[in-house]
Short mmCIF file of C-alpha atoms and ligand atoms in Angstrom, two decimals:
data_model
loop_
_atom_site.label_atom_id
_atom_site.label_comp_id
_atom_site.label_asym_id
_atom_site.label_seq_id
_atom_site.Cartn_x
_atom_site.Cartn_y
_atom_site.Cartn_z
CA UNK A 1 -27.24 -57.22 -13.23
CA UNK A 2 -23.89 -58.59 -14.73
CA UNK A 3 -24.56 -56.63 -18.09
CA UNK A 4 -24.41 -53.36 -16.02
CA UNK A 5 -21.88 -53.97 -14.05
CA UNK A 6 -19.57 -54.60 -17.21
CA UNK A 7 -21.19 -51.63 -18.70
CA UNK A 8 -19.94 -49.53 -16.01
CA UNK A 9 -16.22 -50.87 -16.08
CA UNK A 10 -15.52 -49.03 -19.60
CA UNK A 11 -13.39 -46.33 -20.43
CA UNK A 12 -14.04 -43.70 -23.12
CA UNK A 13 -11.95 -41.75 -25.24
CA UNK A 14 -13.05 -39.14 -26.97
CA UNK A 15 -12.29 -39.13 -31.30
CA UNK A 16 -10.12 -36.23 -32.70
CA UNK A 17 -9.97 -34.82 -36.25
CA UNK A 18 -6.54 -33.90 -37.69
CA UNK A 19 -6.38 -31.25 -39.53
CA UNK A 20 -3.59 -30.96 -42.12
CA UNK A 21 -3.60 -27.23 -42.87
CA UNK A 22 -0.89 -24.67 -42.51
CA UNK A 23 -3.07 -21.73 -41.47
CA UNK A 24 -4.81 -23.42 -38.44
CA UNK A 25 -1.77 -25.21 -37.52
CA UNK A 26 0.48 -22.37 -37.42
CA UNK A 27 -2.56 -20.79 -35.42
CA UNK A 28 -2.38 -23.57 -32.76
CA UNK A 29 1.02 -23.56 -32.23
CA UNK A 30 1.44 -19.88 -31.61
CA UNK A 31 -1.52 -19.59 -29.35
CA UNK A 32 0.00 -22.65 -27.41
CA UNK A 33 3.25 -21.05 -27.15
CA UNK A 34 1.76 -17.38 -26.07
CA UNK A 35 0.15 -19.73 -23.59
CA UNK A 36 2.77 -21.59 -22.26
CA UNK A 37 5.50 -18.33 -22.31
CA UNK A 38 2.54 -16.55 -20.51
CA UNK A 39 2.35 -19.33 -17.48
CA UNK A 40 6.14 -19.64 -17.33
CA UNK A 41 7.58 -15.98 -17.28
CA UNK A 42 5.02 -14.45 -15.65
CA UNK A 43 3.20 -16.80 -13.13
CA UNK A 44 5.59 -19.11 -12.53
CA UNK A 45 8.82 -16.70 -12.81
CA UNK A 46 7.71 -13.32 -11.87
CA UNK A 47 4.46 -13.78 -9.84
CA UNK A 48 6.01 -17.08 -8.50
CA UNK A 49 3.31 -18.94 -7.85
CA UNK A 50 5.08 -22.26 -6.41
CA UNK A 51 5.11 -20.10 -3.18
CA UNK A 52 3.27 -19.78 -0.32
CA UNK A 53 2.92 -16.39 0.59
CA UNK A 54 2.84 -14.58 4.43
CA UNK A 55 1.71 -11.52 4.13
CA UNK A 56 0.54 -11.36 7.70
CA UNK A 57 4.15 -9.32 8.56
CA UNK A 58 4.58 -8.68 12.17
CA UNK A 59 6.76 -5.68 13.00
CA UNK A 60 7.98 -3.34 16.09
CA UNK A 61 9.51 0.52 15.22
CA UNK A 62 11.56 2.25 17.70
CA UNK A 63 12.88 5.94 17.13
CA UNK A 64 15.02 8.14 18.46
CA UNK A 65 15.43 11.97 16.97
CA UNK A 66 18.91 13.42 17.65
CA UNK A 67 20.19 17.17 17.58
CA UNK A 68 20.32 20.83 18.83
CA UNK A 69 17.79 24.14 18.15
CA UNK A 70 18.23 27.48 18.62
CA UNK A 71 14.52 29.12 18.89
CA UNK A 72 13.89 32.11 20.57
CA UNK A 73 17.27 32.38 22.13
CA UNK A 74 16.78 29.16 23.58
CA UNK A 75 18.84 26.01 22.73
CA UNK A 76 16.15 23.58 22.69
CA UNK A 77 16.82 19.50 22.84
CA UNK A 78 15.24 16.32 21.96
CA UNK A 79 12.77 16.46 24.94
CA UNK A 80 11.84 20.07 23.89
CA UNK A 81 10.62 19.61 20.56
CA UNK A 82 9.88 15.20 19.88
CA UNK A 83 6.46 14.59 21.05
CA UNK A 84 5.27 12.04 21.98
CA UNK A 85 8.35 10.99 23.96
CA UNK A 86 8.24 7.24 23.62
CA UNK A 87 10.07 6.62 20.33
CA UNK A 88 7.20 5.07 18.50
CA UNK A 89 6.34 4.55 15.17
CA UNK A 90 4.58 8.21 15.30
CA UNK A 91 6.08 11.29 16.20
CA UNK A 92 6.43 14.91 15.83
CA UNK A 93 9.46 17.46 15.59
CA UNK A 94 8.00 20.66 16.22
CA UNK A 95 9.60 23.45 13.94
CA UNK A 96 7.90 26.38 14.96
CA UNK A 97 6.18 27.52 18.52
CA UNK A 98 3.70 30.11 19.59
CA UNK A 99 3.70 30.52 23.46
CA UNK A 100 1.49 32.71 25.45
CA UNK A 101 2.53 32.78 29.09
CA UNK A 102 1.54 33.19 32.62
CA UNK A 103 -2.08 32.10 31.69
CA UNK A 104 -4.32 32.31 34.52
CA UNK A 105 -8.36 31.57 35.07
CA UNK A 106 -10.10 34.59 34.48
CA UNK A 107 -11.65 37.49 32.10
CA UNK A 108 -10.01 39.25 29.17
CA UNK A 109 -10.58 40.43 25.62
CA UNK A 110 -10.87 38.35 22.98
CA UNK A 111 -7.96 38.60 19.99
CA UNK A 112 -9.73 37.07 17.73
CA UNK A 113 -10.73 40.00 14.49
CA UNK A 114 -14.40 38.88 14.48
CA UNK A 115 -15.31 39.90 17.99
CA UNK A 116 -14.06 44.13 17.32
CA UNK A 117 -16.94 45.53 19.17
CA UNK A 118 -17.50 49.31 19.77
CA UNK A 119 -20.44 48.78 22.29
CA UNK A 120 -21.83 45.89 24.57
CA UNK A 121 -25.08 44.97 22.35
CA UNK A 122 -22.50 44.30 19.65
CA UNK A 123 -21.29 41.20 21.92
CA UNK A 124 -25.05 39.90 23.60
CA UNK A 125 -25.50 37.99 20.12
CA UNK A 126 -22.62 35.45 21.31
CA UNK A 127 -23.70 35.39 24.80
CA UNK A 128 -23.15 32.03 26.49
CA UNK A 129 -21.48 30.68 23.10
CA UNK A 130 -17.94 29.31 22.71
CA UNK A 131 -15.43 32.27 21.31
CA UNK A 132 -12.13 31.59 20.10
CA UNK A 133 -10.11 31.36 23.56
CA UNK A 134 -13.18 31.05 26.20
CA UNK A 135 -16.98 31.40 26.89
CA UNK A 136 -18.26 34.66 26.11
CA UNK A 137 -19.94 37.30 28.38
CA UNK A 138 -21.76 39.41 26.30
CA UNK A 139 -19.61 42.81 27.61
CA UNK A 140 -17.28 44.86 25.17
CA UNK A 141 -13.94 45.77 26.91
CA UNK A 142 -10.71 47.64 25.96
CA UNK A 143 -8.46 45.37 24.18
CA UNK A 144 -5.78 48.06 23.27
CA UNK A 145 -5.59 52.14 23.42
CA UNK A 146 -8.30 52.01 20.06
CA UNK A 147 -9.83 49.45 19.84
CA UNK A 148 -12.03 47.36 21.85
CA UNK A 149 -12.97 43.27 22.01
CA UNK A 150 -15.82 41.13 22.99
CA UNK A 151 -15.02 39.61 26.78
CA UNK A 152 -14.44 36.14 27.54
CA UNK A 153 -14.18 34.21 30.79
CA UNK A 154 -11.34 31.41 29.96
CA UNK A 155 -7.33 31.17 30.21
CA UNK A 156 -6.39 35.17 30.06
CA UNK A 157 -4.33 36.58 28.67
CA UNK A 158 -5.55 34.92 25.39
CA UNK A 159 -3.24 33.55 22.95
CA UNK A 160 -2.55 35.57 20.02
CA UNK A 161 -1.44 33.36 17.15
CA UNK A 162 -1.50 35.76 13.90
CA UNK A 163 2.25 36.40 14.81
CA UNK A 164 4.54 35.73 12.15
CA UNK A 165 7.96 33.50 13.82
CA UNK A 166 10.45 31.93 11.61
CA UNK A 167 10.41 28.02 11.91
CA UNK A 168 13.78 26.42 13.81
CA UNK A 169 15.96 25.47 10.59
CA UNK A 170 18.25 23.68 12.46
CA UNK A 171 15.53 20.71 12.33
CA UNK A 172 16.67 20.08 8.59
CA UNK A 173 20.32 18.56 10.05
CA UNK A 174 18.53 16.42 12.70
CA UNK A 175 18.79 12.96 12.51
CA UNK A 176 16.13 10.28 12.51
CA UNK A 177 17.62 6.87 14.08
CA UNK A 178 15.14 3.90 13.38
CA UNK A 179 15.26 0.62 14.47
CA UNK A 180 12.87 -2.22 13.15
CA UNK A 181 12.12 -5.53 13.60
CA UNK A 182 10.00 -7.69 11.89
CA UNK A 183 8.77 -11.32 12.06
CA UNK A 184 7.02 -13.75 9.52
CA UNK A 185 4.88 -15.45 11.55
CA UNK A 186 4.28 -18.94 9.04
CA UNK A 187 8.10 -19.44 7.97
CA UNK A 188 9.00 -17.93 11.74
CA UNK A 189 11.63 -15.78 10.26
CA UNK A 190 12.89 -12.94 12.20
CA UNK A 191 14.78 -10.05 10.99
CA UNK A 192 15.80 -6.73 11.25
CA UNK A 193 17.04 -3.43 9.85
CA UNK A 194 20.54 -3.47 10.99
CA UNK A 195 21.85 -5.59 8.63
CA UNK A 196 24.68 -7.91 9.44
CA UNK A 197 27.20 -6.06 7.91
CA UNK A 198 26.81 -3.41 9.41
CA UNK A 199 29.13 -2.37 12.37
CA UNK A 200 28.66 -0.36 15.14
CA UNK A 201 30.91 2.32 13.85
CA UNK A 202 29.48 2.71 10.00
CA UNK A 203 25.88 3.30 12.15
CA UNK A 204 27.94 6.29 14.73
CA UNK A 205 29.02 8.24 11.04
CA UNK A 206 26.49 6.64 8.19
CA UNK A 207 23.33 9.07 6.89
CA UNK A 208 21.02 7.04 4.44
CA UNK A 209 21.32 8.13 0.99
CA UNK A 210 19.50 6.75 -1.80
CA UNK A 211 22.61 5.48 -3.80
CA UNK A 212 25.21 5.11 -1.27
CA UNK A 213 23.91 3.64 2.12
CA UNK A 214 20.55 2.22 1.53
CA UNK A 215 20.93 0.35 4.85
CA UNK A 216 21.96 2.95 7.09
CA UNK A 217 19.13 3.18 9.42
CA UNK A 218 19.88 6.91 10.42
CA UNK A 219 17.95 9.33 8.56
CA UNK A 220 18.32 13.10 8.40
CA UNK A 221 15.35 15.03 8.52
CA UNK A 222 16.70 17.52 5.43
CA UNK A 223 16.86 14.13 3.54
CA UNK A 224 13.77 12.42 4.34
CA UNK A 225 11.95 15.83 3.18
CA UNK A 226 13.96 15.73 -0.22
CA UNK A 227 13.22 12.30 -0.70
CA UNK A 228 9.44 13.15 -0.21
CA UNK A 229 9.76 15.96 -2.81
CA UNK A 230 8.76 18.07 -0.16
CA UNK A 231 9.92 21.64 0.23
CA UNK A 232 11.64 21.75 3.99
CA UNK A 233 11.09 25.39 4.58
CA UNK A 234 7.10 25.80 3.95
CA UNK A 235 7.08 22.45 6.22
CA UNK A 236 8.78 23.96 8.80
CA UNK A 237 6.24 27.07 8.71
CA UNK A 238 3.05 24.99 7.92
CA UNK A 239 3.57 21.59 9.47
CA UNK A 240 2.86 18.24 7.79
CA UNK A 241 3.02 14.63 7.89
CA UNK A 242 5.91 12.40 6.50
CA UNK A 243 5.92 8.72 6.18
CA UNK A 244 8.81 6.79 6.08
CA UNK A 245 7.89 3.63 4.46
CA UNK A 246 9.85 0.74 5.35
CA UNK A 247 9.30 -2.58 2.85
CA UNK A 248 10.52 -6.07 3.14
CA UNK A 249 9.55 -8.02 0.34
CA UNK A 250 11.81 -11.69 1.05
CA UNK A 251 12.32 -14.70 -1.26
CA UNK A 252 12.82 -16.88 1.88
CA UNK A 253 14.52 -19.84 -0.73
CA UNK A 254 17.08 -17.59 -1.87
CA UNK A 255 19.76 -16.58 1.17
CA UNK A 256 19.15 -14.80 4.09
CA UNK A 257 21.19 -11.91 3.08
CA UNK A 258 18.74 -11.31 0.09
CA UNK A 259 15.94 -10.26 2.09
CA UNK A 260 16.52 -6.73 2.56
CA UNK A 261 14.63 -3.55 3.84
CA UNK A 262 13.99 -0.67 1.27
CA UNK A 263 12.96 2.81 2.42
CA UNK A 264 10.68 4.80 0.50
CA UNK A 265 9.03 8.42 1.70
CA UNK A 266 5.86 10.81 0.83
CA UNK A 267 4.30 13.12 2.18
CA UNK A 268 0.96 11.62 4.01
CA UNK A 269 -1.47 14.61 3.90
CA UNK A 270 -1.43 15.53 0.55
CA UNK A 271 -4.60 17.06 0.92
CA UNK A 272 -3.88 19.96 3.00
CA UNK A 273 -1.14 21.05 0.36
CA UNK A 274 -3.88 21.63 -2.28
CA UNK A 275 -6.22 23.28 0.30
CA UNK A 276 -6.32 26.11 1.79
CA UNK A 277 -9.02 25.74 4.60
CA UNK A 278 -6.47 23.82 6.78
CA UNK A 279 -2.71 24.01 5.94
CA UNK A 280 -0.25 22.19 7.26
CA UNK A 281 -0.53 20.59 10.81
CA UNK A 282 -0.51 22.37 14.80
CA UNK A 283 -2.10 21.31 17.91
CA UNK A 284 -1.57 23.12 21.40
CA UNK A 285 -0.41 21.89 24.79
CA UNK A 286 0.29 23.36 28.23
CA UNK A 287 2.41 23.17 30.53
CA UNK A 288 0.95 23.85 34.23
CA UNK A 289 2.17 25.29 37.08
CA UNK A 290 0.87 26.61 40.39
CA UNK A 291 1.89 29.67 42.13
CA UNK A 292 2.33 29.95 46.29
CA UNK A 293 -1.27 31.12 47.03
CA UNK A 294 -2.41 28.04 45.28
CA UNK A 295 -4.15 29.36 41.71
CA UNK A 296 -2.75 27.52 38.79
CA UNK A 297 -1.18 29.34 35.85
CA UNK A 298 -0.37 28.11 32.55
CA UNK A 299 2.46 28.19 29.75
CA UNK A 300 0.24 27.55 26.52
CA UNK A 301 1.97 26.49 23.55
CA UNK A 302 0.42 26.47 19.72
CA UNK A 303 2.98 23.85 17.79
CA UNK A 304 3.50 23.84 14.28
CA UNK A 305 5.52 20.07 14.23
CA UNK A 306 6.39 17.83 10.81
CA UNK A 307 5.36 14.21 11.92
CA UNK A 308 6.82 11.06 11.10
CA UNK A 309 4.83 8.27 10.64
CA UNK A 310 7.15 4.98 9.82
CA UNK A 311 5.11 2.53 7.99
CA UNK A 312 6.61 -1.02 7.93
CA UNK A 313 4.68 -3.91 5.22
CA UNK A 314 6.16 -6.42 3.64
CA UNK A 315 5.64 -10.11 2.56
CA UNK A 316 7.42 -13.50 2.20
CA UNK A 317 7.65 -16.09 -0.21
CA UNK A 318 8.89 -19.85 0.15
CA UNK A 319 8.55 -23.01 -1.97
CA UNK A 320 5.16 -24.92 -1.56
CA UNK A 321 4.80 -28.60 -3.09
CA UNK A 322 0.65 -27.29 -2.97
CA UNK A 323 0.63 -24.21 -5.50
CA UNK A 324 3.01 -25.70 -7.31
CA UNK A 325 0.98 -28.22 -7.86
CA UNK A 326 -2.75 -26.48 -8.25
CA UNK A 327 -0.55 -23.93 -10.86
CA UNK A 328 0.79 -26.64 -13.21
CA UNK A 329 -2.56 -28.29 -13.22
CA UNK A 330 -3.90 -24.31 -14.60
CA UNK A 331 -1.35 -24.56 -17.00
CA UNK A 332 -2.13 -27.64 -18.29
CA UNK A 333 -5.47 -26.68 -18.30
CA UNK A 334 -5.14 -23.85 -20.21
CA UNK A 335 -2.82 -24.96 -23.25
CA UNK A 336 -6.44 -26.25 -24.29
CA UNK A 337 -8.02 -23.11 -24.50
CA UNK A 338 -6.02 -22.41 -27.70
CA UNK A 339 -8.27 -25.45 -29.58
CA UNK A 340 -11.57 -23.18 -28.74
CA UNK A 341 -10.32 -20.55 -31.03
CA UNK A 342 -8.58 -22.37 -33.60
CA UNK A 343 -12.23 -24.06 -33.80
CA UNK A 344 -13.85 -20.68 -34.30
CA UNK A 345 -11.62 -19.94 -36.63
CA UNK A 346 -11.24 -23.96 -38.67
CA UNK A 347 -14.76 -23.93 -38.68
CA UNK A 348 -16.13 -20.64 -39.32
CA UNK A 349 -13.30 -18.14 -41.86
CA UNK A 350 -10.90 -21.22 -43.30
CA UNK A 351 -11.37 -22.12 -46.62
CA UNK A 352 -13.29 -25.29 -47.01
CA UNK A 353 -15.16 -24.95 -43.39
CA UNK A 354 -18.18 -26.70 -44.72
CA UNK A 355 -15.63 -30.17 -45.31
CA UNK A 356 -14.28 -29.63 -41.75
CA UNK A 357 -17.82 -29.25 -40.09
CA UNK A 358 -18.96 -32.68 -41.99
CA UNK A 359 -15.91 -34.07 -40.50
CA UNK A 360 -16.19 -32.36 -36.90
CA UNK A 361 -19.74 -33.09 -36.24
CA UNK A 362 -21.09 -36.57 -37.21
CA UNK A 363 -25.09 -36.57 -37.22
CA UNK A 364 -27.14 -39.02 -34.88
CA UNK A 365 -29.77 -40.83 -35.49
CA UNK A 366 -32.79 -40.94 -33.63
CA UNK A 367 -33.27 -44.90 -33.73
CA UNK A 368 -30.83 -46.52 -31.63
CA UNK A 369 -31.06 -50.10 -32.71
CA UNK A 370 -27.25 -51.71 -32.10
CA UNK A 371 -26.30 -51.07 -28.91
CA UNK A 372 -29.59 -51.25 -27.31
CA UNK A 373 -28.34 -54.50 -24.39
CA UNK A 374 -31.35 -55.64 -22.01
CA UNK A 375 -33.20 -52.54 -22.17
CA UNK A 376 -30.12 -50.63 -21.29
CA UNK A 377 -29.29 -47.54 -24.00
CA UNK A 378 -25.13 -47.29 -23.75
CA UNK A 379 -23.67 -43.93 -23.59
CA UNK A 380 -22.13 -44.19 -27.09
CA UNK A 381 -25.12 -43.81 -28.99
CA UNK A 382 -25.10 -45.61 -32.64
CA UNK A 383 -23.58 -42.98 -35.38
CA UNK A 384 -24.24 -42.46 -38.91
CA UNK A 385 -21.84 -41.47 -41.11
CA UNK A 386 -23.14 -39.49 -43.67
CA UNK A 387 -20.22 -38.38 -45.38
CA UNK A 388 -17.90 -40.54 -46.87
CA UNK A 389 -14.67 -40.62 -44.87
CA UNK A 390 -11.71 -39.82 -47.59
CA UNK A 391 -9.26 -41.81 -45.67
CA UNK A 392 -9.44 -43.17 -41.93
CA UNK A 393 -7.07 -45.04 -39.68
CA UNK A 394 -8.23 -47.32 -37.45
CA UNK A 395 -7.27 -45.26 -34.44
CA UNK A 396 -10.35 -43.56 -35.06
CA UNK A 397 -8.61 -40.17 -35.96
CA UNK A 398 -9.30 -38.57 -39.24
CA UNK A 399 -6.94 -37.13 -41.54
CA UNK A 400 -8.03 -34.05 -43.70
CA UNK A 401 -5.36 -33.13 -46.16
CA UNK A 402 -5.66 -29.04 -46.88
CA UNK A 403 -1.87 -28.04 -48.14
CA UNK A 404 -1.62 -25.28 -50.11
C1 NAG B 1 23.33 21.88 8.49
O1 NAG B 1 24.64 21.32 8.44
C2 NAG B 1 25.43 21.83 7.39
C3 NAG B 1 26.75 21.06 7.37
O2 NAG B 1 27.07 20.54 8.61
C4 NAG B 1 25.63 23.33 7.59
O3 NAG B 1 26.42 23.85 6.54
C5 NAG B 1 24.27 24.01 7.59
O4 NAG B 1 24.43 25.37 7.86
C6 NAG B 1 23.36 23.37 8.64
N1 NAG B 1 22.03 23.92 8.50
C7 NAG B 1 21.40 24.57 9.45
C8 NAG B 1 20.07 25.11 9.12
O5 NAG B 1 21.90 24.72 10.54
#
């Protein structure tokens, strides 16, 4: 019972073999450096990884779209052309409008091509089935003095929406005011995009520029299209979507004025520039109205808008005693790795690799006799030497000399 317990208060070190040779040496040294420069410039320094990182970034985006249109003869204002209203994080500035007015519930031709018709069995095939504008009735009417269209029963007159219209152009000098604010919920750092040097009367005259005011928080629309390598005019006549991209990437132990936002645009649907099925973006709304006898009538409007979609991420860094740690352990760790190759290599191309093997790997016998204590085998098993050892300290580490 004793004998075990001693045997189980031991410590053991494991034997190493020096190897005097320039090659291998040189070898290790270099592979322990690339090792060591690898876990210090780029983990430690440039992915620093004695942070803790939040990337959980909470954030809140409120816009507001200034300027003046002229469409149509009409000076049109923010609350003609920004929808939605609200100032989110989403929102469109329409460019170019199709209206159709005085819509009322009834029957009319069709102006879509497809439904020409030059009698009324041309139109019973879509009987019942959704047209363009409204639900078919199977009858061919006069649509102009020559030529004749499929009836539907639906909002009449129906829209006609092959007309060419210029876009507004003014949109290009509207400006884009954005105000974000973001939080990091695990350091509970709060910031936002009007930085602290900035005073209320740079924001009344600033536009952001790439170079010169990358913290002026107004944007005009001209700009944020350039920036996107975007052509404004097709835009304006196709529609699209724009996202402003705001990014807050903080080193929270470096000073608070370091941690900055940066603004970066594309264009979002990059698709529908290569395709041709779908171009651009449009949707329609109404507006509704009701006349004295009581019917309702309509204004419908087809809108060709440019969206903005602001896009805040971001993430936060601070020092953490626990990476720091669990990193230096890996790096530690790893300077060891370089030993597996320079073993490949010591004991497989170098010159003399049969010597080094002899020396590396000692054969065991199969009869433990020595260390056998009350039926107990001990881990270190009894070793013979088979080689003779040219010269051994009593450290237990061998010296090979292989200079030159
Ligand atoms: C935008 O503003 C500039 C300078 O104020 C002006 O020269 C230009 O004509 C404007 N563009 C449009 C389309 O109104």
């Amino acid at each position: 019972m004793w004998s075990c317990i001693t045997d189980f208060f031991t410590y053991e070190t494991t034997k190493s073999v020096v190897v005097k040779s320039w090659t291998i040496g040189i070898i290790n040294r270099v592979v322990q450096l690339l090792i060591i420069t690898y876990f210090i410039g780029w983990v430690f320094l440039y992915e620093k990884a004695y942070q803790v990182r939040d990337t959980a970034i909470e954030s809140s985006v409120m816009t507001k779209v200034k300027g003046f249109g002229v469409y149509n003869d009409k000076v049109l204002d923010v609350a003609d052309y920004v929808t939605p209203t609200q100032g989110a994080s989403v929102f469109c500035i329409i460019t170019k409008l199709i209206t159709t007015e005085n819509q009322v519930q009834g029957y009319c031709p069709e102006t879509e091509k497809k439904y020409a018709c030059t009698q009324d069995s041309d139109c019973t095939k879509y009987l019942n089935k959704p047209g363009g504008y409204g639900i078919l009735t199977g009858k061919c009417v006069p649509f102009n003095a020559t030529l004749k269209k499929c009836q539907i029963r639906g909002w009449c007159p129906a829209e006609i929406d092959t007309i060419e219209t210029t876009p507004m152009m003014e949109v290009e000098n509207f400006t884009i005011f954005i105000k974000n604010s973001i939080r990091f919920p695990s350091f509970n750092y709060t910031k936002g995009n009007f930085l602290p040097t900035i005073t209320g009367d740079y924001i009344k005259t600033c536009n952001f520029d790439m170079v010169k005011h990358i913290y002026c928080p107004i944007f005009r629309v001209g700009d944020v299209v350039r920036y996107a390598q975007q052509n404004f005019t097709t835009l304006a006549q196709k529609g699209g979507v724009i996202g402003i991209k705001i990014s807050w990437m903080c080193d929270l132990d470096k000073s608070d004025d370091q941690c900055n936002p940066s603004y970066s645009f594309t264009r979002l649907d990059a698709m529908s520039q290569k395709n041709a099925v779908s171009p651009g973006y449009n949707f329609r709304f109404a507006k509704y109205y009701k006349m004295e006898n009581g019917t309702d009538y309509r204004t419908l409007v087809k809108a060709y808008a440019i969206r903005f979609d602001v896009l805040v991420n971001g993430n936060a860094g601070k020092f953490n005693m626990i990476p720091t740690l669990i990193n230096m352990v890996a790096a530690f760790t790893s300077v060891g790795v370089g030993t597996v190759l320079c073993d490949i290599i010591l004991l497989n191309f170098l010159k003399g690799a049969e010597q080094y093997k002899a020396k590396k790997f000692e054969e065991v016998s199969d009869s433990p006799v020595e260390c056998k204590t009350n039926g107990l085998y001990l881990s270190q098993l009894s070793l013979r030497h088979n080689e003779t050892i040219m010269r051994s300290s009593d450290s237990g580490a061998f010296s090979i000399e292989h200079y030159s």
